[in-house]
XYZ file of C-alpha atoms in Angstrom:
732
model
C 17.095 -47.609 7.761
C 19.087 -47.589 4.516
C 22.374 -45.758 4.211
C 21.026 -42.890 2.092
C 18.099 -42.159 4.381
C 20.422 -42.368 7.390
C 22.704 -39.772 5.804
C 19.731 -37.484 5.229
C 18.556 -37.869 8.828
C 22.053 -37.112 10.132
C 22.245 -33.913 8.078
C 18.760 -32.831 9.108
C 19.478 -33.299 12.818
C 23.098 -32.159 12.949
C 23.707 -30.010 9.874
C 26.775 -32.124 9.004
C 27.131 -32.649 5.289
C 27.720 -36.116 3.890
C 31.317 -35.461 2.896
C 32.042 -33.521 6.041
C 32.477 -30.255 4.171
C 30.394 -27.166 3.586
C 27.626 -26.776 1.048
C 28.796 -26.830 -2.503
C 28.663 -23.873 -4.864
C 25.982 -25.830 -6.671
C 23.543 -25.212 -3.793
C 24.318 -21.481 -3.869
C 23.402 -21.357 -7.548
C 20.060 -23.103 -7.049
C 16.713 -21.454 -6.616
C 13.230 -22.624 -5.564
C 11.534 -24.661 -8.275
C 8.577 -22.265 -8.457
C 10.991 -19.477 -9.432
C 12.486 -21.378 -12.338
C 10.727 -19.262 -15.010
C 12.095 -16.026 -13.544
C 15.843 -16.384 -13.928
C 15.904 -13.131 -15.965
C 13.556 -10.166 -15.673
C 14.656 -7.909 -18.507
C 12.362 -9.676 -20.961
C 9.296 -9.510 -18.706
C 6.762 -6.705 -18.344
C 6.003 -6.170 -14.664
C 5.403 -3.336 -12.197
C 8.967 -1.989 -12.149
C 10.636 0.319 -12.744
C 8.266 3.075 -11.672
C 8.090 6.768 -12.500
C 7.959 9.214 -9.590
C 5.610 11.620 -11.325
C 6.359 15.302 -10.877
C 2.685 16.191 -11.207
C -0.657 14.541 -11.803
C -3.141 12.784 -9.569
C -1.104 9.576 -9.278
C 2.321 10.292 -7.755
C 3.828 6.910 -8.687
C 3.185 5.060 -11.954
C 4.660 1.975 -13.530
C 6.720 2.328 -16.676
C 4.557 -0.363 -18.282
C 1.277 1.485 -17.669
C 2.714 4.765 -18.951
C 3.929 3.148 -22.167
C 0.565 1.410 -22.641
C -1.325 4.670 -22.101
C 0.895 6.499 -24.581
C 0.484 3.745 -27.177
C -3.290 3.855 -26.878
C -3.069 7.551 -27.718
C -0.685 7.446 -30.697
C -0.576 3.916 -32.135
C -3.282 3.111 -34.722
C -5.199 -0.075 -33.934
C -4.379 -3.309 -35.688
C -1.580 -3.921 -38.166
C -1.040 -0.220 -38.917
C 0.238 0.465 -35.428
C 2.130 -2.775 -34.879
C 5.538 -1.418 -35.912
C 5.215 1.559 -33.572
C 4.167 -0.670 -30.672
C 7.074 -3.051 -31.310
C 9.607 -0.196 -31.275
C 8.121 1.318 -28.109
C 8.329 -2.015 -26.305
C 11.970 -2.374 -27.372
C 12.734 0.998 -25.796
C 10.793 0.017 -22.668
C 12.903 -3.143 -22.281
C 16.080 -1.117 -22.677
C 14.959 1.361 -19.984
C 14.254 -1.588 -17.705
C 17.791 -2.829 -18.338
C 19.294 0.612 -17.733
C 17.388 1.027 -14.475
C 18.475 -2.424 -13.275
C 22.079 -1.439 -14.013
C 21.720 1.588 -11.751
C 21.433 4.331 -14.375
C 19.318 7.229 -13.186
C 17.345 9.963 -14.867
C 13.827 11.027 -15.685
C 11.557 9.010 -17.927
C 12.094 11.277 -20.929
C 15.872 11.284 -20.383
C 16.070 7.498 -20.216
C 13.653 7.164 -23.127
C 15.887 9.297 -25.333
C 19.019 7.463 -24.140
C 17.491 4.055 -24.813
C 16.183 5.107 -28.228
C 19.602 6.363 -29.319
C 21.209 3.094 -28.218
C 18.679 0.974 -30.118
C 18.081 2.953 -33.318
C 19.435 1.192 -36.410
C 21.757 3.364 -38.424
C 19.776 5.619 -40.737
C 16.366 4.413 -39.446
C 14.470 7.688 -39.304
C 11.148 5.905 -38.731
C 12.443 4.428 -35.467
C 13.335 7.874 -34.077
C 10.068 9.345 -35.343
C 8.057 6.679 -33.541
C 10.169 7.089 -30.388
C 9.482 10.824 -30.333
C 5.792 10.239 -30.999
C 5.424 7.954 -27.958
C 7.621 10.230 -25.831
C 5.348 13.170 -26.604
C 2.301 11.203 -25.425
C 3.588 10.691 -21.879
C 1.186 12.399 -19.494
C 3.797 13.106 -16.827
C 7.533 12.951 -16.337
C 9.715 12.232 -13.362
C 12.645 10.190 -12.057
C 12.671 6.465 -12.818
C 13.145 4.141 -9.817
C 13.825 0.415 -9.916
C 12.938 -2.148 -7.246
C 16.267 -1.933 -5.441
C 17.575 -1.152 -1.967
C 17.043 2.587 -2.454
C 13.389 2.221 -3.466
C 11.657 2.369 -0.024
C 13.155 5.748 0.893
C 12.727 7.198 -2.623
C 9.159 5.976 -2.929
C 8.147 7.276 0.507
C 9.925 10.624 0.236
C 8.277 11.302 -3.095
C 4.787 10.307 -1.964
C 5.211 12.211 1.308
C 6.309 15.340 -0.558
C 3.206 15.142 -2.779
C 0.938 14.789 0.268
C 2.693 17.639 2.092
C 2.562 19.899 -0.973
C -1.210 19.478 -1.056
C -1.451 20.203 2.679
C 0.822 23.236 2.278
C -1.271 24.614 -0.569
C -4.455 24.474 1.516
C -2.711 26.024 4.527
C -1.199 28.850 2.474
C -4.591 29.634 0.965
C -6.102 29.862 4.447
C -3.255 31.953 5.868
C -3.095 34.233 2.826
C -6.835 34.840 2.814
C -6.881 35.701 6.525
C -3.873 37.984 6.158
C -5.552 39.913 3.328
C -8.811 40.280 5.232
C -7.022 41.449 8.371
C -5.240 44.000 6.186
C -8.611 45.135 4.846
C -9.806 45.725 8.421
C -6.736 47.851 9.210
C -6.974 49.820 5.956
C -10.640 50.544 6.559
C -9.774 51.772 10.037
C -7.056 54.061 8.710
C -9.496 55.442 6.164
C -11.770 56.510 9.037
C -8.999 58.048 11.151
C -8.391 61.829 11.736
C -5.177 61.702 9.744
C -7.086 60.413 6.720
C -9.428 63.430 6.858
C -6.721 66.105 6.797
C -6.158 68.205 3.617
C -2.931 66.465 2.384
C -4.473 62.969 2.763
C -7.635 64.000 0.909
C -5.593 65.523 -1.954
C -3.543 62.335 -2.235
C -6.716 60.241 -2.327
C -8.225 62.168 -5.247
C -5.025 62.511 -7.275
C -3.350 65.558 -8.837
C -5.744 65.818 -11.801
C -8.565 66.947 -9.525
C -6.749 69.461 -7.318
C -8.363 72.430 -9.084
C -11.893 71.085 -8.818
C -12.241 70.832 -5.024
C -11.585 72.994 -2.012
C -9.806 70.345 0.047
C -9.373 72.677 3.031
C -13.122 73.200 3.355
C -13.755 69.500 2.740
C -11.337 68.592 5.554
C -13.124 70.959 8.013
C -16.558 69.582 7.145
C -15.505 65.937 7.455
C -13.546 66.534 10.632
C -16.463 68.309 12.276
C -18.520 65.164 11.891
C -15.619 63.141 13.403
C -14.685 59.552 12.589
C -17.169 56.989 13.608
C -16.802 53.302 14.366
C -12.995 53.059 14.736
C -11.384 49.794 15.792
C -10.253 50.946 19.142
C -6.729 50.528 20.435
C -7.151 47.025 21.874
C -8.742 45.595 18.759
C -6.254 47.291 16.435
C -3.355 45.856 18.400
C -4.970 42.395 18.387
C -5.514 42.467 14.614
C -1.985 43.716 13.955
C -0.456 41.024 16.181
C -2.424 38.262 14.453
C -1.406 39.566 11.043
C 2.261 39.737 12.070
C 2.231 36.107 13.276
C 0.632 34.932 10.024
C 3.291 36.748 7.991
C 6.216 35.477 10.082
C 5.174 31.780 10.352
C 7.852 29.296 9.288
C 5.787 26.173 8.749
C 4.681 26.763 5.146
C 6.567 28.316 2.245
C 4.428 31.003 0.571
C 5.070 32.621 -2.788
C 6.254 36.190 -2.538
C 7.372 35.900 1.084
C 10.909 35.902 2.426
C 12.537 33.906 5.157
C 13.341 30.252 5.689
C 10.820 27.598 6.583
C 11.272 24.637 8.885
C 12.547 21.306 7.607
C 10.381 18.285 8.347
C 12.507 15.329 7.270
C 14.856 13.784 9.838
C 17.334 10.946 10.052
C 16.143 9.714 13.467
C 12.928 9.697 15.460
C 14.748 11.409 18.340
C 15.680 14.339 16.086
C 12.082 14.646 14.851
C 10.710 14.682 18.410
C 13.306 17.251 19.517
C 12.367 19.535 16.608
C 8.683 19.150 17.415
C 9.227 20.107 21.059
C 11.323 23.118 20.074
C 8.690 24.359 17.615
C 5.681 23.741 19.830
C 5.520 27.355 21.146
C 5.435 28.617 17.552
C 2.713 26.064 16.770
C 0.672 27.556 19.626
C 1.270 31.138 18.423
C 0.154 30.316 14.890
C -2.928 28.433 16.095
C -3.874 31.369 18.318
C -3.340 33.839 15.461
C -5.490 31.746 13.108
C -8.350 31.530 15.599
C -8.190 35.222 16.476
C -8.041 36.158 12.790
C -11.063 34.052 11.896
C -13.074 35.528 14.753
C -12.080 39.066 13.766
C -12.811 38.786 10.039
C -16.171 37.253 10.898
C -16.956 39.981 13.405
C -17.380 37.371 16.139
C -14.634 38.341 18.589
C -16.144 39.153 21.984
C -13.532 40.650 24.273
C -15.280 39.685 27.509
C -15.255 36.060 26.406
C -12.263 35.554 24.131
C -9.672 37.695 25.896
C -9.667 35.340 28.866
C -9.745 32.292 26.578
C -6.668 33.318 24.590
C -4.743 34.826 27.494
C -3.589 31.402 28.622
C -3.244 29.803 25.175
C 0.247 28.319 24.984
C 2.078 25.115 24.049
C 0.114 23.160 26.646
C -3.130 24.153 24.933
C -2.272 22.414 21.646
C -4.407 19.311 21.071
C -3.583 16.405 18.706
C -6.431 17.474 16.400
C -4.795 20.912 16.045
C -1.698 19.300 14.529
C -3.596 18.116 11.440
C -3.156 21.610 10.013
C 0.654 21.474 10.213
C 3.174 19.511 8.133
C 3.966 15.962 9.175
C 7.424 14.852 10.233
C 9.121 12.218 8.054
C 11.741 9.859 9.439
C 13.489 7.304 7.191
C 15.335 4.611 9.152
C 17.255 1.423 8.565
C 16.055 -1.497 10.668
C 18.626 -2.281 13.309
C 19.866 1.305 13.429
C 21.185 1.976 16.970
C 18.478 3.292 19.268
C 15.734 2.568 16.751
C 13.509 0.481 18.992
C 13.286 2.878 21.938
C 12.942 6.070 19.924
C 10.302 4.465 17.729
C 8.204 3.551 20.740
C 8.338 7.128 22.037
C 7.595 8.645 18.619
C 4.621 6.403 17.920
C 3.074 6.834 21.354
C 3.630 10.602 21.604
C 0.703 11.776 19.473
C 3.100 13.650 17.191
C 2.176 13.366 13.474
C 5.411 11.581 12.606
C 5.566 9.216 9.623
C 8.279 6.630 10.193
C 9.551 4.634 7.216
C 11.663 1.633 8.168
C 13.734 -0.061 5.504
C 14.230 -3.712 6.427
C 17.151 -5.086 4.457
C 17.544 -8.427 6.197
C 14.770 -10.785 7.234
C 16.954 -13.796 7.972
C 19.418 -12.154 10.326
C 21.959 -13.877 12.500
C 21.002 -14.230 16.123
C 23.346 -12.964 18.798
C 22.932 -16.289 20.589
C 24.883 -18.359 18.112
C 24.188 -20.223 14.943
C 23.283 -23.754 15.957
C 20.056 -23.727 17.896
C 19.041 -20.074 18.005
C 19.579 -18.752 14.468
C 17.208 -16.693 12.377
C 16.062 -13.924 14.683
C 13.860 -12.159 12.094
C 13.763 -8.958 14.179
C 13.176 -6.762 11.124
C 9.860 -8.474 10.426
C 8.657 -7.794 13.955
C 8.772 -3.984 14.001
C 5.410 -3.456 12.337
C 3.787 -6.259 14.342
C 4.910 -4.589 17.572
C 3.440 -1.263 16.410
C -0.028 -2.838 16.253
C -0.281 -2.323 20.015
C -0.756 1.416 19.418
C -4.453 1.709 18.578
C -4.228 5.135 16.932
C -1.142 4.477 14.770
C -1.461 3.608 11.089
C 0.701 0.555 10.353
C 1.673 -0.863 6.971
C 4.128 -3.645 6.238
C 4.976 -4.770 2.740
C 7.785 -5.885 0.478
C 9.268 -3.459 -2.048
C 7.881 -5.564 -4.905
C 4.369 -4.772 -3.679
C 4.803 -1.021 -3.191
C 3.201 -0.017 -6.470
C 0.163 -2.232 -5.833
C -0.171 -0.574 -2.406
C 0.549 3.000 -3.494
C -2.945 4.177 -2.580
C -2.672 2.604 0.873
C 0.766 4.161 1.311
C -0.641 7.555 0.405
C -3.551 6.976 2.778
C -1.135 6.174 5.594
C 0.874 9.327 4.919
C -2.367 11.318 5.135
C -3.302 9.721 8.461
C -3.752 12.518 11.030
C -1.596 10.830 13.666
C 1.559 8.761 13.672
C 2.232 6.117 11.031
C 4.773 3.315 10.665
C 5.510 1.915 7.211
C 7.924 -1.005 7.157
C 9.286 -2.113 3.777
C 11.569 -5.026 2.969
C 14.070 -4.478 0.177
C 17.146 -6.695 -0.016
C 20.622 -5.206 -0.479
C 21.743 -4.866 -4.068
C 23.961 -7.589 -5.493
C 22.150 -10.585 -4.000
C 21.427 -13.968 -5.571
C 18.203 -12.699 -7.095
C 17.116 -9.387 -8.579
C 15.670 -7.109 -5.908
C 12.130 -7.493 -7.211
C 12.217 -11.304 -6.989
C 13.894 -11.306 -3.573
C 11.236 -8.978 -2.162
C 8.408 -10.949 -3.775
C 9.811 -14.186 -2.338
C 9.858 -12.677 1.171
C 6.177 -11.814 0.939
C 5.156 -15.089 -0.729
C 6.897 -17.173 1.935
C 5.258 -15.316 4.873
C 8.765 -14.284 5.971
C 7.676 -10.678 5.472
C 3.912 -10.687 4.849
C 1.957 -7.623 3.826
C -0.619 -6.235 6.240
C -2.141 -2.931 7.222
C -3.850 -1.469 10.262
C -5.929 1.659 9.699
C -7.377 3.244 12.871
C -9.758 5.322 10.775
C -11.288 2.386 8.892
C -13.821 1.427 11.569
C -14.476 0.774 15.221
C -13.508 -2.904 15.291
C -10.402 -4.893 14.453
C -12.042 -6.624 11.510
C -12.481 -3.264 9.801
C -9.027 -1.958 10.679
C -6.759 -4.918 9.970
C -6.220 -6.421 6.525
C -4.132 -9.204 4.966
C -5.760 -8.857 1.578
C -2.582 -8.247 -0.418
C -1.028 -11.589 0.430
C -1.451 -14.550 -1.937
C -3.932 -17.136 -0.638
C -4.147 -15.632 2.864
C -6.341 -18.488 4.115
C -3.432 -20.979 3.717
C -0.274 -21.471 5.746
C 1.784 -21.189 2.567
C 0.708 -20.172 -0.929
C 0.463 -23.131 -3.295
C 1.148 -23.052 -7.031
C 1.101 -25.702 -9.740
C 4.568 -26.757 -10.842
C 4.884 -28.221 -14.332
C 8.021 -30.157 -15.207
C 9.391 -33.108 -17.183
C 10.056 -36.342 -15.276
C 13.158 -38.541 -15.854
C 11.361 -40.163 -18.778
C 10.792 -36.711 -20.296
C 7.077 -37.046 -19.722
C 5.055 -34.012 -18.698
C 4.229 -33.976 -14.981
C 2.849 -31.514 -12.484
C 2.226 -31.181 -8.767
C 1.101 -28.601 -6.241
C 4.077 -27.001 -4.522
C 3.987 -24.689 -1.501
C 6.359 -21.746 -1.214
C 7.568 -21.916 2.395
C 10.036 -20.082 4.580
C 12.641 -22.698 3.650
C 12.153 -21.842 -0.036
C 12.805 -18.196 0.774
C 15.936 -19.098 2.724
C 17.236 -20.899 -0.375
C 17.273 -17.482 -2.089
C 19.866 -16.291 0.456
C 23.436 -17.473 -0.172
C 24.183 -17.282 3.564
C 21.761 -20.159 4.163
C 23.339 -22.560 1.680
C 24.873 -24.657 4.459
C 21.371 -25.453 5.734
C 20.624 -27.491 2.583
C 21.963 -30.813 1.330
C 21.276 -32.090 -2.225
C 19.594 -35.484 -2.354
C 20.351 -37.571 -5.472
C 17.279 -38.868 -7.268
C 18.265 -42.399 -6.323
C 17.951 -41.400 -2.652
C 14.384 -40.138 -2.970
C 12.172 -42.296 -0.814
C 9.083 -42.431 1.373
C 11.049 -41.149 4.350
C 11.224 -37.699 2.736
C 8.509 -35.077 3.309
C 7.981 -31.706 1.673
C 8.786 -28.820 3.996
C 5.078 -27.988 4.024
C 4.055 -31.502 5.096
C 6.865 -31.725 7.647
C 5.659 -28.556 9.374
C 2.028 -29.690 9.206
C 2.696 -33.039 10.932
C 1.768 -33.576 14.610
C 4.411 -32.222 16.958
C 4.923 -35.605 18.627
C 4.996 -37.645 15.431
C 7.246 -40.654 16.234
C 8.375 -40.787 12.606
C 8.957 -37.153 11.727
C 10.509 -37.741 8.307
C 13.177 -35.738 6.500
C 12.030 -32.367 5.109
C 13.023 -31.171 1.657
C 12.326 -28.385 -0.815
C 12.229 -28.632 -4.589
C 14.902 -26.629 -6.371
C 16.319 -26.154 -9.847
C 19.957 -25.730 -10.812
C 21.391 -23.460 -13.486
C 20.319 -25.953 -16.155
C 16.757 -25.966 -14.732
C 17.090 -29.588 -13.619
C 14.760 -30.461 -10.749
C 16.258 -31.733 -7.503
C 15.448 -32.120 -3.829
C 17.327 -30.329 -1.077
C 17.189 -31.714 2.460
C 16.703 -28.950 5.052
C 18.322 -28.985 8.487
C 16.420 -28.659 11.737
C 17.351 -25.076 12.758
C 16.012 -23.744 9.491
C 12.834 -25.804 9.788
C 12.290 -24.502 13.325
C 12.604 -20.983 11.940
C 9.931 -21.948 9.411
C 7.674 -23.084 12.245
C 8.147 -19.739 14.032
C 7.375 -17.962 10.792
C 4.172 -19.999 10.407
C 3.121 -19.234 13.991
C 3.644 -15.523 13.383
C 1.505 -15.839 10.258
C -1.202 -17.621 12.266
C -1.304 -14.680 14.673
C -1.807 -12.304 11.766
C -4.518 -14.579 10.367
C -6.248 -14.446 13.745
C -6.197 -10.641 13.701
C -7.762 -10.740 10.226
C -10.433 -13.211 11.357
C -8.982 -16.080 9.287
C -9.052 -19.430 11.092
C -9.569 -17.573 14.341
C -10.305 -20.291 16.911
C -12.460 -18.077 19.114
C -14.524 -16.892 16.170
C -14.874 -20.424 14.852
C -16.057 -21.668 18.258
C -18.646 -18.898 18.443
C -19.847 -19.652 14.928
C -20.093 -23.361 15.700
C -22.067 -22.592 18.845
C -24.448 -20.308 16.952
C -24.847 -22.866 14.172
C -25.682 -25.601 16.684
C -28.247 -23.395 18.418
C -29.886 -22.519 15.092
C -30.050 -26.162 14.018
C -31.624 -27.166 17.333
C -34.218 -24.386 17.089
C -34.983 -25.437 13.507
C -35.508 -29.064 14.542
C -37.911 -27.995 17.285
C -39.905 -25.872 14.820
C -40.250 -28.804 12.434
C -41.329 -31.133 15.228
C -43.932 -28.638 16.448
C -45.318 -28.181 12.925
C -45.604 -31.932 12.425
C -47.455 -32.406 15.718
C -49.938 -29.617 14.939
C -50.856 -30.851 11.468
C -54.161 -32.927 11.268
C -54.009 -36.474 10.018
C -54.483 -36.528 6.283
C -56.973 -39.321 5.947
C -59.492 -39.114 3.120
C -62.796 -41.030 3.337
C -63.588 -43.726 0.736
C -66.541 -41.651 -0.535
C -64.389 -38.638 -1.033
C -61.839 -40.729 -2.790
C -64.480 -42.172 -5.124
C -65.801 -38.733 -5.930
C -62.336 -37.473 -6.893
C -61.352 -38.063 -10.495
C -58.213 -40.095 -10.972
C -55.162 -37.968 -11.533
C -53.130 -38.453 -14.634
C -50.068 -40.576 -14.028
C -46.926 -38.568 -13.359
C -44.115 -38.917 -15.822
C -41.170 -40.987 -14.705
C -38.844 -37.981 -14.815
C -39.912 -34.386 -14.393
C -37.447 -31.768 -15.609
C -37.992 -28.204 -14.486
C -37.400 -25.524 -17.055
C -34.194 -23.672 -16.307
C -34.604 -20.173 -14.968
C -33.621 -17.597 -17.545
C -30.478 -15.590 -16.831
C -31.597 -12.190 -15.511
C -30.973 -9.228 -17.775
C -27.819 -7.412 -16.696
C -27.223 -3.689 -16.596
C -23.866 -3.019 -18.319
C -23.058 -0.539 -15.536
C -23.430 -3.306 -12.928
C -20.480 -5.370 -11.715
C -21.117 -9.122 -11.714
C -19.567 -12.564 -12.237
C -20.935 -15.335 -14.447
C -20.658 -17.658 -11.470
C -21.875 -20.800 -13.242
C -18.861 -20.600 -15.625
C -16.265 -20.181 -12.832
C -13.295 -22.558 -13.133
C -12.070 -21.983 -9.537
C -8.701 -20.577 -10.574
C -8.323 -18.537 -7.343
C -7.129 -15.466 -9.238
C -9.859 -13.115 -8.002
C -9.903 -14.362 -4.399
C -6.150 -13.835 -4.201
C -6.620 -10.198 -5.191
C -9.277 -9.489 -2.523
C -10.925 -12.328 -0.571
C -13.437 -9.921 0.956
C -14.690 -8.644 -2.385
C -14.691 -12.084 -4.034
C -15.799 -15.334 -2.426
C -16.740 -18.885 -3.370
C -20.211 -20.421 -3.070
C -20.907 -23.979 -1.940
C -19.904 -25.210 -5.425
C -16.491 -23.515 -5.166
C -17.490 -20.959 -7.789
C -16.783 -17.267 -7.444
C -19.236 -14.436 -6.898
C -18.986 -10.820 -5.751
C -19.512 -11.007 -1.987
C -19.062 -7.326 -1.147
C -18.449 -4.862 -3.950
C -17.526 -2.049 -1.558
C -14.928 -4.177 0.264
C -12.373 -3.335 -2.400
C -11.544 -0.873 -5.128
C -12.548 -0.594 -8.758
C -8.867 -1.159 -9.556
C -8.989 -4.572 -7.877
C -12.163 -5.429 -9.789
C -10.524 -4.544 -13.116
C -7.367 -6.478 -12.192
C -9.506 -9.505 -11.356
C -11.265 -9.244 -14.720
C -7.912 -9.090 -16.516
C -6.501 -12.076 -14.630
C -9.635 -14.269 -14.894
C -8.799 -17.288 -17.057
C -12.314 -17.624 -18.514
C -13.200 -13.908 -18.744
C -16.355 -14.084 -16.628
C -15.789 -11.023 -14.422
C -17.561 -7.890 -15.633
C -16.429 -4.750 -13.758
C -19.269 -2.442 -14.755
C -18.813 1.245 -14.008
C -16.848 2.730 -11.055
C -18.847 3.355 -7.885
C -16.344 5.702 -6.207
C -15.735 8.851 -8.284
C -12.865 9.793 -5.978
C -10.762 6.701 -6.711
C -7.407 7.522 -8.260
C -6.637 6.626 -11.878
C -10.262 6.042 -12.924
C -9.752 7.205 -16.494
C -7.155 4.508 -17.137
C -9.158 1.872 -15.259
C -12.345 2.559 -17.258
C -10.346 2.060 -20.463
C -8.956 -1.238 -19.183
C -12.443 -2.375 -18.146
C -14.085 -1.803 -21.557
C -13.235 -5.238 -23.034
C -15.010 -6.911 -20.105
C -18.234 -4.840 -20.004
């Protein structure tokens, strides 16, 4: 073993650096090679910042999409609109810079601020164009960047939109019942004795008619007939009590009513559960009042039946389904907050409609057992996985960088009738990388993968559990092509996996787990981190693992990784394998069953062929028959069948020109259930309804050879269809 390889082995096994010191500042300034193009984000157009829309059907929108939509409305096509588009994109970049610097405000406020900072002195056209685009924004709202505050802001805003919709429906129901109960009471008063007396009759007709009628005689005549069909004391009291409860309820804020309503956002799960228990008697009273009111206004209340039914209606009578009418409880937590684990378990298993948002700020956290052999606990990434044991709980885990892409799933989870847990990773501000890149790296590396579990999606696990938002979910680690210049300045490229070790390189605290290897020390004894983890466990020559990194000058180098960090990578991979198994990817049991079924089918097919061959008569023609048969024309040496014409396509139909597919993996990364490869590794639409129209349009936009044709939307209820149809037009 040469001296350089020996030094690498020593560092890998012991963590001792070659010079006996700690990792250099150079390592702390490096980043994974695949992230080399993303040293700065202010010049890129990507999902963030987002606008928390104050109204509209889509509660959260990207700044980029809003600017694009506005430009389509006000910028003339072609050269005539180029100047306006250029100025608008300048302002967009400045807003992105302002948001990254922590400046807050609404979209219109930041737009005006950015425009005033950028406008050249005396350039009236610049301000005119800025105002023109500003006026075309469909909605306004606070601007939020992909930072540590995003998970709570994003969830609170989306939750408030969902609750506002629920409150509107509830207030309509309560208000309508209250009015109709009032109508019943007013009609009863109109039939009472007091209403038939002379003063009441005069008041009914008004002063202008006092001289036209003898109200005294009228009162005697009407009273002699007597009121008919009154409510009766018991019914009147029942209607009045129901009406009073509807008016006094504190769950929903109604226009024109006084009094405070309950708060439904809490800092801890314990506080939310305590509030729920305290309010449960009022929940029962309101439910009882609603049911009584609906029976009364429909004329369906039967005292002999319903009196006994409602006599014992109390807090113990409230069923989980009854709670769907009421507001949900929102709890925003920090992972690792004292008492989080126990209170979460109680909240999620209680049947209370509590929506728990957990902000995970640290994936690679120090273990309480010491640094050497037991580092990298990764407890934050395990909260959502643990919640999967509750069958009726909606679970979503994602990185902050992926929140916008999952906004519809987030909204769906917040509408779930039961409990929900949404766990979001967002790194603390001021790290090595911008928050967006740090979060994206966590998801790419499987350190914090995205997944969802929806109890309402179907009866089986395959329908409920999804990994579809992760890149290349069928692989251990996503693989991308890295292009670089070799020492001879010649263009080179290779496939590089983004592993847990690559993610750890993005964390300055992990710098001591890496050792730079000079190019002269690169040898066959070195293995990529991916290959090292894929080797047999008992490999007698394990090799030295490394990751590819770039320094501040974008020079490519190798960093040797120590054993504790590589073991953490192995644990991360095993956790990913468990998630793959839940999603039916590389599931050993499923694969064994499929292999067994395939073997049985092949055996049955062989037996059918053998039986057919045995039953067929011998094909022997007599010489006479042969002589009587004219000789057939000789067959050409090569017969070429005419190609089948391409079937005519309906422009409303979604399809892929499969034969032109270049196997770029773009569509299958977006949704591997909607898109799949045939035996020639060419894409086709496997199940159109397995995804959304949005995913279909995104696949068309990302396709390198433009062979995906989205057609028309098939779900009229999908959010943002107007924008999506516009984006789809170039591909139809």
